Amino acid sequence: MYQVTGNEYVSLPQIDTDNGAVQNLTFLYMQAKGMLEIFGGKALIRPYFTVDGEPVSGRISWDRKYYWIPAMTVADAHARFTCTYLTPPGERGFVLRLTAENITGSVLSVRIGADGDWAGTNHRVNESLPMDTGRFVKESGWNHMFVFQQKQLLPLFAFAPIVSDNQPFSEIDQGADWKTDGFSYDIGKSVLLRPGEKTALDICFGIGYEEVAACTSAKEMLRQGYDVLLRRSENWLARRVRRLSSPRLEETLNTNLFFCFFFASGRTVDTEELCMVTSRSPRYYVSAAYWDRDSLLWAFPAILQTDPVYAGELLRSVFHRQSRNFGIHSRFIDGTVLEPGFELDELCAPVIALDRYIQKTGDSGILSDPEVSGAVSRILLSLENVKHPSRDLYATFLQPTDDLRNYPYLTYDNVLVWYVFSRLSVLLGREDLKEKAGRVRGAVYGDCVINGPDGPMFAWSTDLNGHSDIYDEPPGSLQLLPFYGFCDPEDPVWRNTVAHIRSETYALSFAGHRIAEIGCKHAPHPWILSVCNSLLCGYGEKAKEHLEHTVMDNGIACESVHEDTGICTTGAAFATCAGFLAYALLTADSTH
């Protein structure tokens, strides 16, 4: 199991709960069109504690301050040790605070520190590509220690620690020592502790484009001081923590809220641009790429609830970088195509996010931004290009799981088209779009309703030539039609649809199991997105019960879980899903 933490610039996606070792760190990099991962052999950073020269092997416990600052405590008969992993918002790096406290009646010889090695670097966009050349380590006067660097003719990045500031008049000297052996290092502090005495060591790690940027990023944090950085981080988190009546669900909500905020978006180290991604964790199987649906329908609502100003900058950056290819399966963070294939729900997602942003902030001025207005016009034109020649339904090539559809006209996707026309008619003051919305709604009821096992129900998809299928996918579920305002929850067609796909007779329903949610062919286990859908469509109490029994990925959203144990089965560290889970919990709570 892993603890995670991070800020806009750096992610710590794999902190081993067995020993506190940081296995890797990741950061977004625009020129690399994705994410870079620095990883260790045994560990990139491994905190250690010794008493009289012997490693401490006491009981390990973990705590999360404000649901996002992980701290490990190791206690034996002689001393109590802690390691806190602090990633202050806005800083280009992070701090390890190591402490030791003598709990005996005699003097102890104690050493606290961290060692590790830089085993290599991976380029990450879905797949992992080793970057085998250009690594080196050198001593640096900028931190009076050492710096790891990688370059490809020009600098690529640098990564450096610091424990003291040797500038004149500086009082920062922690009495630590350090050594390196190639790409291995050891940074520590040895002290004699009297009974009841405590000591601490702060190791600041900076990341940057090259040596000076990395070393001074670490030095800036050292000069501010750990206590200042901790207070600032706690204040930032405290202002954004949300409360629920259930402590377990409150923990789920806030952990996933912050995981989404810092792992589904971030600033690139090389250009400082904000961008959105599926996940900054390499444990997610399509990490560091961009999907319109995942980012704008799932992650963005949670980020908007958390920090509307940040969300506004993020949305503008999406329209700047991604709008040329809105609706295409997946892209790199610079907006160029990664995986081709048209998806109707993804074409609609930017307008839905734009509408949510304006409703939340009142910032209708964003519609005057040339990049935004131009993108909206192109979306409307793209919709006309996939419209049926004589019916008011719109086709897709891929469905919301990114898998190939059976039939081109998906009910859920066309409901999103209806939503886009309806909301743009208001935002742009266009009566013609209001009329289009009405025709789409009529077409959905006229062409997408079939006779099902329990009466009239919405088909999943149709070819408009007599063929249709009964199916559902958690990433774009028919359960969400009332959530988007398309129909009333009492609509008998919708109720028949939901009753069937939630019943034991439906092959991909897990009714009767402990986690009685819906799966699909893409991953035939209950999806966490199905839990989100249930929270939003009137099955909130059942969904909350399921969450109480769901381990997921150590409390963080994953793609699917086992129907009886609630343990992650696919898609660990699913950051955009974490956002939709947090948003769904907030929305369900606000309705009571």
Coordinates of C-alpha atoms in Angstrom, one line a residue:
M1 CA 0.0 0.0 0.0
Y2 CA 1.1 3.6 -0.6
Q3 CA 0.6 7.0 0.8
V4 CA 0.5 9.9 -1.6
T5 CA 1.0 13.7 -1.6
G6 CA 2.0 16.5 -3.9
N7 CA 1.6 20.1 -5.0
E8 CA 1.2 21.8 -8.3
Y9 CA 4.8 21.0 -9.3
V10 CA 5.8 17.7 -7.8
S11 CA 4.0 14.5 -6.9
L12 CA 5.0 11.8 -4.5
P13 CA 2.8 8.9 -5.8
Q14 CA 4.4 6.0 -4.0
I15 CA 5.3 6.4 -0.4
D16 CA 5.6 2.8 0.9
T17 CA 3.5 2.3 4.0
D18 CA 5.8 -0.5 5.2
N19 CA 8.9 1.7 5.6
G20 CA 8.1 5.3 4.5
A21 CA 10.3 5.0 1.4
V22 CA 9.6 7.4 -1.4
Q23 CA 9.9 5.2 -4.5
N24 CA 9.6 7.9 -7.1
L25 CA 8.6 11.4 -7.8
T26 CA 6.9 12.8 -10.9
F27 CA 6.5 16.2 -12.5
L28 CA 4.8 17.5 -15.7
Y29 CA 7.1 18.7 -18.5
M30 CA 5.6 20.5 -21.5
Q31 CA 8.6 19.9 -23.9
A32 CA 8.3 16.2 -23.2
K33 CA 4.5 16.4 -23.9
G34 CA 3.8 14.5 -20.6
M35 CA 5.4 13.5 -17.3
L36 CA 8.9 12.6 -16.1
E37 CA 9.4 10.1 -13.3
I38 CA 12.6 10.0 -11.2
F39 CA 12.8 6.7 -9.5
G40 CA 15.1 4.8 -7.1
G41 CA 16.5 1.3 -6.9
K42 CA 15.6 0.2 -3.4
A43 CA 14.2 3.7 -2.8
L44 CA 14.7 7.2 -4.1
I45 CA 14.4 8.6 -0.6
R46 CA 14.3 6.3 2.4
P47 CA 14.0 7.8 5.9
Y48 CA 15.9 5.9 8.6
F49 CA 16.3 6.0 12.4
T50 CA 19.0 4.3 14.5
V51 CA 19.6 3.9 18.2
D52 CA 23.1 3.1 19.3
G53 CA 23.9 2.3 15.7
E54 CA 21.1 -0.2 15.3
P55 CA 18.1 0.4 12.9
V56 CA 14.8 0.9 14.7
S57 CA 12.2 -1.7 13.9
G58 CA 9.2 -0.6 15.9
R59 CA 5.6 -0.4 15.1
I60 CA 4.7 1.9 12.2
S61 CA 1.6 4.0 12.1
W62 CA 0.4 6.7 9.7
D63 CA -1.6 9.9 10.0
R64 CA -2.8 12.4 7.4
K65 CA -2.9 16.0 8.6
Y66 CA -5.8 17.7 6.8
Y67 CA -6.2 14.6 4.7
W68 CA -3.1 15.4 2.6
I69 CA 0.1 15.7 4.7
P70 CA 1.2 12.1 5.5
A71 CA 3.3 11.5 8.6
M72 CA 4.8 8.2 9.6
T73 CA 5.5 7.4 13.3
V74 CA 7.9 4.6 14.4
A75 CA 8.0 3.7 18.1
D76 CA 10.1 1.2 20.0
A77 CA 11.0 0.8 23.7
H78 CA 13.6 3.6 23.4
A79 CA 12.4 6.4 21.2
R80 CA 9.7 7.7 19.1
F81 CA 10.5 8.8 15.6
T82 CA 8.4 10.6 12.9
C83 CA 8.8 11.5 9.3
T84 CA 6.4 14.0 7.8
Y85 CA 6.2 14.6 4.0
L86 CA 5.3 18.2 3.3
T87 CA 4.6 19.5 -0.2
P88 CA 3.7 23.1 0.3
P89 CA 1.4 24.6 -2.4
G90 CA 3.2 26.8 -4.8
E91 CA 6.7 25.5 -4.0
R92 CA 8.9 23.7 -6.5
G93 CA 9.7 20.9 -4.2
F94 CA 9.0 19.3 -0.8
V95 CA 10.4 18.8 2.7
L96 CA 11.0 15.8 4.9
R97 CA 10.7 16.6 8.6
L98 CA 12.4 13.9 10.7
T99 CA 12.2 13.9 14.4
A100 CA 13.4 11.7 17.3
E101 CA 12.3 11.8 21.0
N102 CA 14.0 9.9 23.8
I103 CA 11.3 8.1 25.9
T104 CA 13.7 6.3 28.2
G105 CA 15.4 7.3 31.4
S106 CA 19.0 7.2 29.9
V107 CA 21.0 9.0 27.3
L108 CA 20.6 7.6 23.7
S109 CA 22.8 7.9 20.7
V110 CA 20.4 8.5 17.9
R111 CA 20.8 9.1 14.1
I112 CA 18.0 10.3 11.9
G113 CA 18.2 10.8 8.2
A114 CA 17.4 9.7 4.7
D115 CA 19.4 7.7 2.1
G116 CA 18.5 6.5 -1.4
D117 CA 19.7 6.3 -4.9
W118 CA 18.6 7.7 -8.3
A119 CA 18.3 4.6 -10.4
G120 CA 16.9 6.2 -13.5
T121 CA 14.3 8.4 -15.2
N122 CA 11.2 7.4 -17.2
H123 CA 9.2 9.4 -19.7
R124 CA 5.5 8.7 -18.9
V125 CA 2.5 9.1 -21.2
N126 CA 0.5 5.9 -20.8
E127 CA 3.6 3.8 -21.3
S128 CA 7.0 4.0 -19.5
L129 CA 10.0 4.9 -21.7
P130 CA 13.4 4.8 -20.0
M131 CA 15.6 7.8 -20.5
D132 CA 19.0 6.1 -20.4
T133 CA 21.4 9.0 -21.2
G134 CA 22.5 12.3 -19.7
R135 CA 22.4 11.5 -16.0
F136 CA 25.1 12.9 -13.8
V137 CA 25.7 14.0 -10.2
K138 CA 28.0 16.8 -9.0
E139 CA 28.8 18.9 -5.9
S140 CA 27.2 22.3 -6.0
G141 CA 28.0 25.5 -4.3
W142 CA 24.4 26.5 -4.6
N143 CA 23.3 24.1 -1.9
H144 CA 26.8 23.1 -0.5
M145 CA 25.8 19.5 -1.1
F146 CA 25.2 17.7 -4.3
V147 CA 22.8 17.9 -7.2
F148 CA 21.4 15.2 -9.6
Q149 CA 21.0 16.4 -13.2
Q150 CA 19.9 15.1 -16.5
K151 CA 20.5 16.8 -19.9
Q152 CA 19.9 16.1 -23.5
L153 CA 22.4 18.6 -25.0
L154 CA 20.5 21.3 -23.2
P155 CA 19.4 20.8 -19.5
L156 CA 16.3 18.7 -18.9
F157 CA 15.9 18.9 -15.1
A158 CA 17.8 18.9 -11.8
F159 CA 16.9 17.5 -8.4
A160 CA 18.7 18.6 -5.3
P161 CA 18.5 18.5 -1.4
I162 CA 19.6 21.1 1.1
V163 CA 20.0 21.0 4.9
S164 CA 21.9 24.2 5.7
D165 CA 22.5 27.7 4.3
N166 CA 26.1 28.9 4.4
Q167 CA 25.4 32.5 3.4
P168 CA 26.8 35.1 5.8
F169 CA 24.5 35.8 8.8
S170 CA 22.5 32.7 8.2
E171 CA 21.6 30.8 11.3
I172 CA 20.4 27.7 9.5
D173 CA 22.8 24.9 10.5
Q174 CA 21.2 21.6 11.5
G175 CA 24.4 19.8 12.2
A176 CA 23.8 17.3 9.5
D177 CA 26.3 15.5 7.4
W178 CA 26.1 14.0 3.9
K179 CA 27.9 11.8 1.5
T180 CA 27.5 10.4 -2.0
D181 CA 28.7 7.4 -3.9
G182 CA 27.7 7.8 -7.5
F183 CA 24.0 8.2 -7.6
S184 CA 23.6 7.0 -4.0
Y185 CA 23.5 9.3 -1.1
D186 CA 23.1 9.5 2.7
I187 CA 22.0 12.6 4.6
G188 CA 21.8 12.4 8.4
K189 CA 22.2 13.9 11.8
S190 CA 23.7 12.1 14.8
V191 CA 23.0 13.4 18.3
L192 CA 23.0 12.3 22.0
L193 CA 19.5 12.7 23.4
R194 CA 19.0 13.0 27.1
P195 CA 15.8 11.6 28.6
G196 CA 12.7 13.4 27.2
E197 CA 14.8 15.3 24.7
K198 CA 13.8 15.8 21.1
T199 CA 15.7 16.6 17.9
A200 CA 14.7 17.3 14.3
L201 CA 16.1 17.4 10.8
D202 CA 14.5 19.1 7.8
I203 CA 15.7 18.0 4.4
C204 CA 14.3 20.2 1.6
F205 CA 14.3 18.8 -2.0
G206 CA 14.0 21.1 -4.9
I207 CA 13.2 20.4 -8.6
G208 CA 14.0 22.7 -11.5
Y209 CA 15.0 23.0 -15.1
E210 CA 18.7 23.0 -14.2
E211 CA 21.1 23.1 -11.2
V212 CA 20.5 26.7 -10.0
A213 CA 16.7 26.4 -10.3
A214 CA 16.6 23.1 -8.3
C215 CA 19.1 24.1 -5.6
T216 CA 17.5 27.5 -5.0
S217 CA 14.0 26.0 -4.9
A218 CA 15.2 23.8 -2.0
K219 CA 17.0 26.8 -0.4
E220 CA 14.0 29.0 -0.6
M221 CA 12.0 26.4 1.4
L222 CA 14.8 26.0 3.9
R223 CA 15.0 29.8 4.5
Q224 CA 11.3 30.1 5.0
G225 CA 11.5 27.3 7.6
Y226 CA 9.5 24.1 8.1
D227 CA 7.1 25.6 10.6
V228 CA 6.2 28.5 8.3
L229 CA 5.7 26.1 5.4
L230 CA 3.6 23.7 7.5
R231 CA 1.3 26.5 8.8
R232 CA 0.9 27.9 5.3
S233 CA 0.1 24.4 3.9
E234 CA -2.3 23.6 6.7
N235 CA -4.1 27.0 6.3
W236 CA -4.4 26.3 2.5
L237 CA -5.9 22.9 3.1
A238 CA -8.1 23.9 6.1
R239 CA -9.9 26.5 3.9
R240 CA -10.7 23.8 1.4
V241 CA -11.6 20.9 3.7
R242 CA -15.3 19.9 3.5
R243 CA -17.3 18.4 6.3
L244 CA -19.7 15.4 6.3
S245 CA -21.6 13.8 9.1
S246 CA -19.8 10.4 8.5
P247 CA -16.1 10.6 9.5
R248 CA -15.3 7.8 7.1
L249 CA -17.0 9.5 4.2
E250 CA -15.5 12.8 5.1
E251 CA -12.0 11.2 4.9
T252 CA -13.0 9.7 1.5
L253 CA -14.3 13.0 0.3
N254 CA -11.3 15.2 1.3
T255 CA -8.6 12.7 0.4
N256 CA -10.0 12.3 -3.1
L257 CA -10.6 16.0 -3.4
F258 CA -7.0 16.9 -2.8
F259 CA -5.8 13.9 -4.8
C260 CA -7.8 15.1 -7.8
F261 CA -6.6 18.7 -7.3
F262 CA -2.9 17.9 -7.3
F263 CA -2.8 14.7 -9.4
A264 CA -5.3 15.6 -12.1
S265 CA -3.8 19.0 -12.7
G266 CA -0.4 20.7 -12.3
R267 CA 2.2 23.1 -13.5
T268 CA 4.9 22.1 -15.8
V269 CA 8.4 22.4 -14.5
D270 CA 9.8 23.8 -17.8
T271 CA 7.1 26.3 -18.8
E272 CA 5.0 26.8 -15.6
E273 CA 1.8 26.2 -17.6
L274 CA -1.2 24.8 -15.9
C275 CA -2.6 21.7 -17.5
M276 CA -4.9 18.8 -16.8
V277 CA -4.1 15.1 -17.0
T278 CA -5.6 11.7 -16.2
S279 CA -3.2 11.2 -13.3
R280 CA 0.2 12.2 -12.3
S281 CA 0.7 8.8 -10.7
P282 CA 2.5 6.2 -12.9
R283 CA 0.4 3.6 -11.2
Y284 CA -2.6 4.7 -13.3
Y285 CA -2.5 2.7 -16.5
V286 CA -3.0 5.7 -18.8
S287 CA -1.1 8.3 -16.8
A288 CA -0.1 11.8 -17.8
A289 CA -2.3 12.1 -20.9
Y290 CA -5.4 14.4 -21.5
W291 CA -9.0 13.3 -22.1
D292 CA -11.7 16.0 -22.5
R293 CA -14.3 13.8 -20.6
D294 CA -12.0 12.7 -17.8
S295 CA -10.7 16.2 -17.1
L296 CA -13.7 18.4 -17.7
L297 CA -16.7 16.2 -16.7
W298 CA -15.1 14.5 -13.7
A299 CA -12.1 16.4 -12.4
F300 CA -13.0 20.0 -13.2
P301 CA -16.3 20.2 -11.1
A302 CA -14.3 19.1 -8.0
I303 CA -11.5 21.6 -8.7
L304 CA -14.1 24.3 -9.3
Q305 CA -15.6 23.6 -5.9
T306 CA -12.2 23.7 -4.3
D307 CA -10.6 26.8 -5.9
P308 CA -12.6 28.8 -8.5
V309 CA -9.7 31.1 -9.3
Y310 CA -7.4 28.2 -10.0
A311 CA -10.2 26.5 -11.9
G312 CA -10.6 29.6 -14.1
E313 CA -6.9 29.6 -15.0
L314 CA -7.1 25.8 -15.7
L315 CA -10.1 26.2 -18.0
R316 CA -8.4 28.9 -20.0
S317 CA -5.3 26.8 -20.3
V318 CA -7.4 23.9 -21.6
F319 CA -9.0 26.1 -24.3
H320 CA -5.6 27.5 -25.2
R321 CA -3.8 24.1 -25.6
Q322 CA -6.5 21.6 -26.3
S323 CA -9.3 23.3 -28.3
R324 CA -7.9 22.4 -31.7
N325 CA -8.6 18.8 -31.1
F326 CA -11.6 18.8 -28.8
G327 CA -13.5 15.5 -29.2
I328 CA -10.5 13.4 -30.2
H329 CA -9.9 10.4 -28.0
S330 CA -6.8 11.4 -26.1
R331 CA -4.0 14.0 -26.4
F332 CA -0.7 15.0 -25.1
I333 CA -0.6 17.9 -22.6
D334 CA 0.5 20.2 -25.5
G335 CA -2.8 19.4 -27.3
T336 CA -1.5 17.3 -30.1
V337 CA -3.2 14.0 -30.8
L338 CA -2.1 10.9 -28.8
E339 CA -4.9 8.4 -29.7
P340 CA -7.2 9.2 -32.6
G341 CA -10.9 8.5 -32.7
F342 CA -13.9 10.7 -32.3
E343 CA -15.9 10.7 -29.1
L344 CA -19.1 12.8 -28.9
D345 CA -19.1 13.0 -25.1
E346 CA -15.6 14.5 -25.2
L347 CA -16.7 17.1 -27.8
C348 CA -19.5 18.2 -25.4
A349 CA -17.3 18.3 -22.3
P350 CA -15.6 21.7 -22.8
V351 CA -19.0 23.5 -23.1
I352 CA -20.3 21.7 -20.0
A353 CA -17.3 22.7 -18.0
L354 CA -17.5 26.3 -19.4
D355 CA -21.2 26.4 -18.3
R356 CA -20.4 25.1 -14.8
Y357 CA -17.6 27.6 -14.4
I358 CA -19.8 30.6 -15.4
Q359 CA -22.7 29.4 -13.2
K360 CA -20.3 29.1 -10.2
T361 CA -18.3 32.3 -10.6
G362 CA -20.5 34.6 -12.7
D363 CA -17.4 35.2 -15.0
S364 CA -19.3 35.4 -18.3
G365 CA -16.5 37.5 -19.6
I366 CA -14.7 34.3 -20.4
L367 CA -17.0 33.9 -23.4
S368 CA -15.3 37.0 -25.0
D369 CA -11.9 35.3 -24.9
P370 CA -11.1 34.7 -28.6
E371 CA -9.8 31.2 -27.9
V372 CA -12.9 30.3 -26.0
S373 CA -15.4 31.8 -28.5
G374 CA -13.5 30.3 -31.4
A375 CA -13.5 26.9 -29.8
V376 CA -17.3 27.1 -29.1
S377 CA -17.9 27.9 -32.7
R378 CA -15.8 25.0 -33.9
I379 CA -17.6 22.6 -31.5
L380 CA -20.9 23.7 -33.0
L381 CA -19.6 23.1 -36.5
S382 CA -18.2 19.7 -35.5
L383 CA -21.6 18.7 -34.1
E384 CA -23.2 19.5 -37.5
N385 CA -20.6 17.3 -39.2
V386 CA -21.7 14.2 -37.1
K387 CA -25.4 14.9 -37.3
H388 CA -27.7 12.3 -39.0
P389 CA -28.8 13.5 -42.4
S390 CA -32.5 13.6 -41.6
R391 CA -32.8 12.9 -37.8
D392 CA -31.8 15.1 -34.9
L393 CA -29.3 12.7 -33.4
Y394 CA -25.5 12.9 -33.4
A395 CA -23.0 10.0 -34.0
T396 CA -19.9 8.9 -32.2
F397 CA -17.2 6.5 -33.1
L398 CA -16.1 5.6 -29.6
Q399 CA -18.2 5.3 -26.5
P400 CA -17.4 6.7 -23.0
T401 CA -15.0 3.8 -22.1
D402 CA -13.1 4.7 -25.3
D403 CA -14.1 1.3 -26.7
L404 CA -15.7 1.0 -30.2
R405 CA -19.5 1.5 -30.1
N406 CA -22.0 -1.1 -31.5
Y407 CA -24.2 1.5 -33.1
P408 CA -23.4 5.2 -33.7
Y409 CA -26.2 7.0 -31.9
L410 CA -25.7 6.8 -28.1
T411 CA -28.6 8.0 -25.9
Y412 CA -26.3 9.4 -23.2
D413 CA -24.1 11.2 -25.7
N414 CA -27.1 12.8 -27.3
V415 CA -28.4 14.0 -24.0
L416 CA -25.0 15.8 -23.6
V417 CA -25.6 17.4 -27.1
W418 CA -29.1 18.5 -25.8
Y419 CA -27.4 20.0 -22.8
V420 CA -24.8 21.8 -24.9
F421 CA -27.5 23.4 -27.2
S422 CA -29.7 24.2 -24.2
R423 CA -27.0 26.0 -22.2
L424 CA -25.4 27.7 -25.1
S425 CA -28.8 29.1 -26.1
V426 CA -28.8 30.9 -22.8
L427 CA -25.1 31.9 -22.6
L428 CA -25.0 33.2 -26.2
G429 CA -28.7 34.3 -26.4
R430 CA -29.4 32.2 -29.5
E431 CA -32.9 31.1 -30.1
D432 CA -31.8 28.7 -32.9
L433 CA -29.8 26.6 -30.4
K434 CA -32.8 26.4 -28.1
E435 CA -34.8 25.0 -31.0
K436 CA -32.0 22.5 -31.8
A437 CA -32.1 21.4 -28.2
G438 CA -35.8 20.8 -28.4
R439 CA -35.4 18.7 -31.6
V440 CA -32.7 16.6 -30.0
R441 CA -34.8 15.9 -27.0
G442 CA -37.7 14.8 -29.3
A443 CA -35.4 12.6 -31.2
V444 CA -34.1 10.9 -28.1
Y445 CA -37.6 10.0 -27.0
G446 CA -38.7 9.2 -30.5
D447 CA -35.7 7.1 -31.7
C448 CA -33.8 5.9 -28.5
V449 CA -36.7 4.4 -26.5
I450 CA -37.2 0.7 -27.0
N451 CA -39.4 -2.0 -25.4
G452 CA -37.3 -3.5 -22.6
P453 CA -37.9 -6.3 -20.1
D454 CA -39.8 -4.0 -17.8
G455 CA -41.5 -1.8 -20.4
P456 CA -40.3 1.2 -22.4
M457 CA -36.7 2.1 -21.6
F458 CA -33.8 4.0 -23.1
A459 CA -31.5 2.0 -25.4
W460 CA -27.8 2.4 -25.0
S461 CA -27.3 3.0 -28.7
T462 CA -29.1 2.7 -32.0
D463 CA -28.4 2.7 -35.7
L464 CA -31.8 4.2 -36.6
N465 CA -32.4 1.3 -38.8
G466 CA -34.1 -1.1 -36.3
H467 CA -31.0 -2.1 -34.4
S468 CA -30.3 -1.1 -30.8
D469 CA -28.7 -2.6 -27.6
I470 CA -29.4 -2.7 -23.9
Y471 CA -26.2 -1.7 -22.1
D472 CA -24.7 0.9 -19.8
E473 CA -21.2 2.2 -19.0
P474 CA -20.3 3.9 -15.7
P475 CA -18.1 6.6 -17.6
G476 CA -21.3 7.8 -19.4
S477 CA -24.3 6.3 -17.7
L478 CA -28.0 6.5 -18.5
Q479 CA -28.4 6.9 -14.8
L480 CA -27.2 10.5 -15.2
L481 CA -30.0 11.8 -17.4
P482 CA -31.9 13.5 -14.6
F483 CA -28.6 14.9 -13.2
Y484 CA -28.2 16.8 -16.5
G485 CA -31.8 17.9 -16.3
F486 CA -32.9 15.9 -19.4
C487 CA -35.7 14.2 -17.6
D488 CA -37.5 14.0 -14.3
P489 CA -36.4 11.2 -11.9
E490 CA -40.1 10.1 -12.0
D491 CA -40.0 9.6 -15.8
P492 CA -41.2 6.0 -16.2
V493 CA -38.9 5.4 -19.2
W494 CA -35.9 6.4 -17.1
R495 CA -37.1 4.5 -14.1
N496 CA -37.5 1.3 -16.2
T497 CA -34.0 1.8 -17.6
V498 CA -32.3 2.2 -14.2
A499 CA -34.4 -0.6 -12.7
H500 CA -33.1 -3.0 -15.3
I501 CA -29.4 -2.1 -15.3
R502 CA -29.3 -2.2 -11.5
S503 CA -31.2 -5.6 -11.3
E504 CA -29.7 -9.0 -10.9
T505 CA -31.0 -10.0 -14.4
Y506 CA -28.6 -7.5 -16.0
A507 CA -25.3 -9.3 -16.6
L508 CA -23.0 -6.4 -15.6
S509 CA -24.9 -5.4 -12.5
F510 CA -23.5 -6.7 -9.2
A511 CA -26.8 -6.5 -7.4
G512 CA -26.8 -8.9 -4.4
H513 CA -23.1 -8.4 -3.8
R514 CA -21.6 -6.3 -1.0
I515 CA -20.6 -3.6 -3.5
A516 CA -23.8 -3.6 -5.6
E517 CA -22.8 -1.2 -8.3
I518 CA -22.5 -1.5 -12.1
G519 CA -19.6 -2.6 -14.3
C520 CA -19.1 -2.9 -18.0
K521 CA -17.2 -4.9 -20.6
H522 CA -14.2 -2.6 -20.3
A523 CA -13.7 -3.7 -16.7
P524 CA -16.3 -6.3 -15.4
H525 CA -16.4 -5.3 -11.8
P526 CA -18.2 -2.5 -9.9
W527 CA -16.9 0.9 -11.0
I528 CA -16.2 3.8 -8.6
L529 CA -17.8 6.0 -11.3
S530 CA -20.9 3.9 -10.8
V531 CA -20.8 4.8 -7.1
C532 CA -20.6 8.4 -8.3
N533 CA -23.6 8.0 -10.6
S534 CA -25.6 6.4 -7.8
L535 CA -24.8 9.4 -5.5
L536 CA -26.1 11.7 -8.2
C537 CA -29.2 9.9 -9.4
G538 CA -31.2 9.2 -6.2
Y539 CA -29.4 6.1 -4.9
G540 CA -27.2 8.1 -2.5
E541 CA -27.7 6.2 0.7
K542 CA -26.9 2.9 -1.0
A543 CA -23.9 4.4 -2.6
K544 CA -22.6 5.7 0.7
E545 CA -23.1 2.2 2.2
H546 CA -21.0 0.8 -0.6
L547 CA -18.3 3.4 0.0
E548 CA -18.2 2.5 3.7
H549 CA -17.2 -1.0 2.6
T550 CA -14.9 0.0 -0.2
V551 CA -11.1 0.0 0.3
M552 CA -10.4 1.2 -3.3
D553 CA -6.7 2.1 -3.6
N554 CA -5.9 2.8 0.1
G555 CA -8.8 5.2 0.2
I556 CA -8.2 6.8 -3.2
A557 CA -10.5 6.2 -6.2
C558 CA -9.7 3.5 -8.7
E559 CA -11.4 2.4 -11.9
S560 CA -13.1 -0.7 -10.4
V561 CA -13.2 -2.7 -7.2
H562 CA -14.0 -6.3 -6.3
E563 CA -17.7 -6.7 -5.8
D564 CA -17.3 -8.4 -2.3
T565 CA -14.0 -7.1 -0.8
G566 CA -14.0 -3.5 -2.2
I567 CA -10.3 -3.8 -3.1
C568 CA -9.0 -2.2 -6.3
T569 CA -9.2 -4.5 -9.3
T570 CA -8.3 -2.1 -12.1
G571 CA -7.1 1.5 -12.6
A572 CA -5.3 2.4 -9.3
A573 CA -4.6 6.1 -8.6
F574 CA -7.4 7.3 -10.9
A575 CA -7.1 11.0 -10.2
T576 CA -10.0 12.3 -12.4
C577 CA -12.3 9.7 -11.0
A578 CA -11.3 10.9 -7.5
G579 CA -12.5 14.3 -8.5
F580 CA -15.9 13.0 -9.6
L581 CA -16.2 11.0 -6.4
A582 CA -15.5 14.1 -4.3
Y583 CA -17.9 16.2 -6.4
A584 CA -20.7 13.5 -6.2
L585 CA -20.3 13.2 -2.4
L586 CA -20.5 17.0 -2.1
T587 CA -23.6 17.2 -4.4
A588 CA -25.4 14.3 -2.6
D589 CA -24.7 15.9 0.8
S590 CA -26.0 19.3 -0.4
T591 CA -29.4 17.8 -1.4
H592 CA -30.1 16.7 2.2

